[in-house]
PDB file of C-alpha atoms in Angstrom:
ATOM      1  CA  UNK T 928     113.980 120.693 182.573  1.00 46.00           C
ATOM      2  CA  UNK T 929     112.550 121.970 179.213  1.00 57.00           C
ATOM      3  CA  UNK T 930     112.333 119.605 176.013  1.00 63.00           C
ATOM      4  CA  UNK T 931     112.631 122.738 173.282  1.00 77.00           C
ATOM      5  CA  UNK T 932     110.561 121.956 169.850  1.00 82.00           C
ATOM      6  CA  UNK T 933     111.340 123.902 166.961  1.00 86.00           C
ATOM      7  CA  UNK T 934     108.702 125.455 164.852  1.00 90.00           C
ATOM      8  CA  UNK T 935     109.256 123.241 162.307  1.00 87.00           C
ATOM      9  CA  UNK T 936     109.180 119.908 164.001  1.00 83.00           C
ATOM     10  CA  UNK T 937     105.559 121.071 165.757  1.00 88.00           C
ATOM     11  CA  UNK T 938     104.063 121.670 162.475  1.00 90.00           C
ATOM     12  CA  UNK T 939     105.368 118.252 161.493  1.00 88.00           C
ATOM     13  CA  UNK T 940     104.443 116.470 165.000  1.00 86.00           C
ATOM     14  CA  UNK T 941     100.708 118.246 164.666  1.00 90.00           C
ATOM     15  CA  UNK T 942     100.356 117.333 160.844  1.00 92.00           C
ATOM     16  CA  UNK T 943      97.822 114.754 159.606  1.00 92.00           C
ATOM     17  CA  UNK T 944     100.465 113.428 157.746  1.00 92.00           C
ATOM     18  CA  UNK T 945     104.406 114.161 157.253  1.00 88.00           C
ATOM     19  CA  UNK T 946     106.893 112.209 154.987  1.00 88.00           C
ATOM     20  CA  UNK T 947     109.313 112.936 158.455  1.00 84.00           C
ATOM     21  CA  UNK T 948     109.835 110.183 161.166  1.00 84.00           C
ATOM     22  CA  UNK T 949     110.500 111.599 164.549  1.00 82.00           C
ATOM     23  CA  UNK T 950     113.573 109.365 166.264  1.00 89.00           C
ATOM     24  CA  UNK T 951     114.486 109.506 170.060  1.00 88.00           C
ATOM     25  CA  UNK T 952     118.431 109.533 170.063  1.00 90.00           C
ATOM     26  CA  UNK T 953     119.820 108.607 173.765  1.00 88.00           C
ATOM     27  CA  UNK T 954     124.116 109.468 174.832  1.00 91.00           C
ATOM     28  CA  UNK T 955     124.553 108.033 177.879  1.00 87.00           C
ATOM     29  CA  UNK T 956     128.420 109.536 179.210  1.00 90.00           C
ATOM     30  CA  UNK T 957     130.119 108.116 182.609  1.00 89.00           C
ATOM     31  CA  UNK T 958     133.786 108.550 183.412  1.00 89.00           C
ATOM     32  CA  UNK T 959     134.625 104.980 183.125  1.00 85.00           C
ATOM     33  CA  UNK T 960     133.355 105.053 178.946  1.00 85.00           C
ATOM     34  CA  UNK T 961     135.899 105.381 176.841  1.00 88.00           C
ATOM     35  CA  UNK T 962     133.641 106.502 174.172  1.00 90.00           C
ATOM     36  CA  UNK T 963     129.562 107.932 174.741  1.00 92.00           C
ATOM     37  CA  UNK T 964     127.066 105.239 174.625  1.00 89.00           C
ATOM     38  CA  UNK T 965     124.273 106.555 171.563  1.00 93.00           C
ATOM     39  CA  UNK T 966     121.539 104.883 170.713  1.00 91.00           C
ATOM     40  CA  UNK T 967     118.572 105.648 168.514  1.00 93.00           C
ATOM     41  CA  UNK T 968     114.851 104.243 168.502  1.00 92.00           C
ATOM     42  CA  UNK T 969     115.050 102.953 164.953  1.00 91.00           C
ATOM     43  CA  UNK T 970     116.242  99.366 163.629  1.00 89.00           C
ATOM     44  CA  UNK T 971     118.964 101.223 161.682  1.00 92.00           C
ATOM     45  CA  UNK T 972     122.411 103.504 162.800  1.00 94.00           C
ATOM     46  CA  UNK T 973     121.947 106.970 162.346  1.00 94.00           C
ATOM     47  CA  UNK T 974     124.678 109.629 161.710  1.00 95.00           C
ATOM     48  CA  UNK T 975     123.757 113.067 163.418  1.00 90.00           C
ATOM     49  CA  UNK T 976     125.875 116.239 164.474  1.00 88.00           C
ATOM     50  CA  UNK T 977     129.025 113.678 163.189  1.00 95.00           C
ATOM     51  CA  UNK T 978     128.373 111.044 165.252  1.00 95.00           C
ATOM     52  CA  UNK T 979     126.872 107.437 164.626  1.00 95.00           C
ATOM     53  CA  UNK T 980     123.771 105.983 166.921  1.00 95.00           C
ATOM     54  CA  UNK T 981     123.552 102.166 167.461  1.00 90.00           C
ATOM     55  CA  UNK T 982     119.796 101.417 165.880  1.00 90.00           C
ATOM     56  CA  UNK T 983     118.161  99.701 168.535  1.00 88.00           C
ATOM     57  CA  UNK T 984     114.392  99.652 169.831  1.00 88.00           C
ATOM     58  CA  UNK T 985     114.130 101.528 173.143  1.00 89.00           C
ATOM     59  CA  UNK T 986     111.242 102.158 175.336  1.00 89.00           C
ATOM     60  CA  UNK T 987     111.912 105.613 177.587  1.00 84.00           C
ATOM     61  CA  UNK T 988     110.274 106.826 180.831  1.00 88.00           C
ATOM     62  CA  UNK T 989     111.158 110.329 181.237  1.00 82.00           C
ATOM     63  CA  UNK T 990     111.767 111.958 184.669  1.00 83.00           C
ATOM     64  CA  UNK T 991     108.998 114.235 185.570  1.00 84.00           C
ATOM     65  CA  UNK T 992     108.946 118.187 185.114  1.00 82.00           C
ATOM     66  CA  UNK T 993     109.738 118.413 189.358  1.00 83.00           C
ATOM     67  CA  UNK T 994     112.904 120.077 191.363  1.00 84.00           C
ATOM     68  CA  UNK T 995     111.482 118.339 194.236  1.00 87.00           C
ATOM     69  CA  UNK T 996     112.179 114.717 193.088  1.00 83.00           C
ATOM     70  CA  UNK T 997     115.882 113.485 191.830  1.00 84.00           C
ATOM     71  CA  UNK T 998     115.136 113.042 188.023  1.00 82.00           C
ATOM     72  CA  UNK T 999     115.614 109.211 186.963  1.00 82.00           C
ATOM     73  CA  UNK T1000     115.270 108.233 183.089  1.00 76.00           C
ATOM     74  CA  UNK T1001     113.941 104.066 182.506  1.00 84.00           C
ATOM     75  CA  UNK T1002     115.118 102.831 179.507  1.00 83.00           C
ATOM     76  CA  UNK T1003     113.977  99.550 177.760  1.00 86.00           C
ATOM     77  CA  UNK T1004     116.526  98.293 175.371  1.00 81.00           C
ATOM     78  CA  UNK T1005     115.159  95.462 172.566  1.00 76.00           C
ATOM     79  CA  UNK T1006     117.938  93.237 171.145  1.00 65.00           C
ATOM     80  CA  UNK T1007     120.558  93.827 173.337  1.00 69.00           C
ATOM     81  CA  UNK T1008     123.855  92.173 172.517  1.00 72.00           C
ATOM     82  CA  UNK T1009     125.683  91.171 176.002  1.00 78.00           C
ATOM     83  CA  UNK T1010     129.091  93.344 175.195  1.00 75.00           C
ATOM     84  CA  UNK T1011     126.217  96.464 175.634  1.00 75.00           C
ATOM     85  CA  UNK T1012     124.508  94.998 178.234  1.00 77.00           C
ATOM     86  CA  UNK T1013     127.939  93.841 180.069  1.00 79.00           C
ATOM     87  CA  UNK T1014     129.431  97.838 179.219  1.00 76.00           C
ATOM     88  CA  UNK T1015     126.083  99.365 180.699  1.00 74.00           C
ATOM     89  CA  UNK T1016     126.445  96.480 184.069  1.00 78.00           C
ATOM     90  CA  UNK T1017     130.112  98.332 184.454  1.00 79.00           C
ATOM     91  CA  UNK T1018     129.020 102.069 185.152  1.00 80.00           C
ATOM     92  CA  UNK T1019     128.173 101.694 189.019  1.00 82.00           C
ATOM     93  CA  UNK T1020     127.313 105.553 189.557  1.00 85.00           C
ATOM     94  CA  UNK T1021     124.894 107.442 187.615  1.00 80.00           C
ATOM     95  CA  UNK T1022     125.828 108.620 184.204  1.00 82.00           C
ATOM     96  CA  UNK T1023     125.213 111.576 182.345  1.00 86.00           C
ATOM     97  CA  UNK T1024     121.986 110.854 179.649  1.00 81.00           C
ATOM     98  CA  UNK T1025     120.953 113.460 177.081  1.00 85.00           C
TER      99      UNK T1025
END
């Protein structure tokens, strides 16, 4: 699995100083949603590509780099209402996260 950086978002990443923030955005997608789950590290929504990511703080483990091991992504969500916590609880298989 390859994690793609742009040109432009390396210089930024490797700068001493940037006026950018870099946000993790999360779309987790299961059958049984009606709608995509998105979610952005950042205390704020954010409106990308057309569509809107809850703000919430989110901790994420990444799968390794490995086609010998199943990948599995850990996620820890801060300030979790219990309709998204209840709505996550409801998808018994995996879902699809990008």
């Amino acid at each position: 699995m390859t994690r793609p950086i742009s040109a432009g978002g390396l210089r930024e990443l490797f700068a001493r100083e940037s006026a950018h923030v870099l946000l993790a955005g999360i779309t987790f997608r299961h059958e049984v949603l009606a709608d995509p789950i998105r979610l952005v590290n950042d205390m704020r929504p954010l409106q990308h590509n057309g569509q809107t990511y809850l703000g919430l703080p989110f901790e994420v483990t990444l799968p390794p780099d490995s086609e010998d091991e199943i990948p599995v992504l850990q996620i820890k969500v801060d300030n979790v209402d219990r309709s998204l916590v209840t709505l996550l609880r409801s998808v018994i298989a995996p879902a699809d996260v990008d």
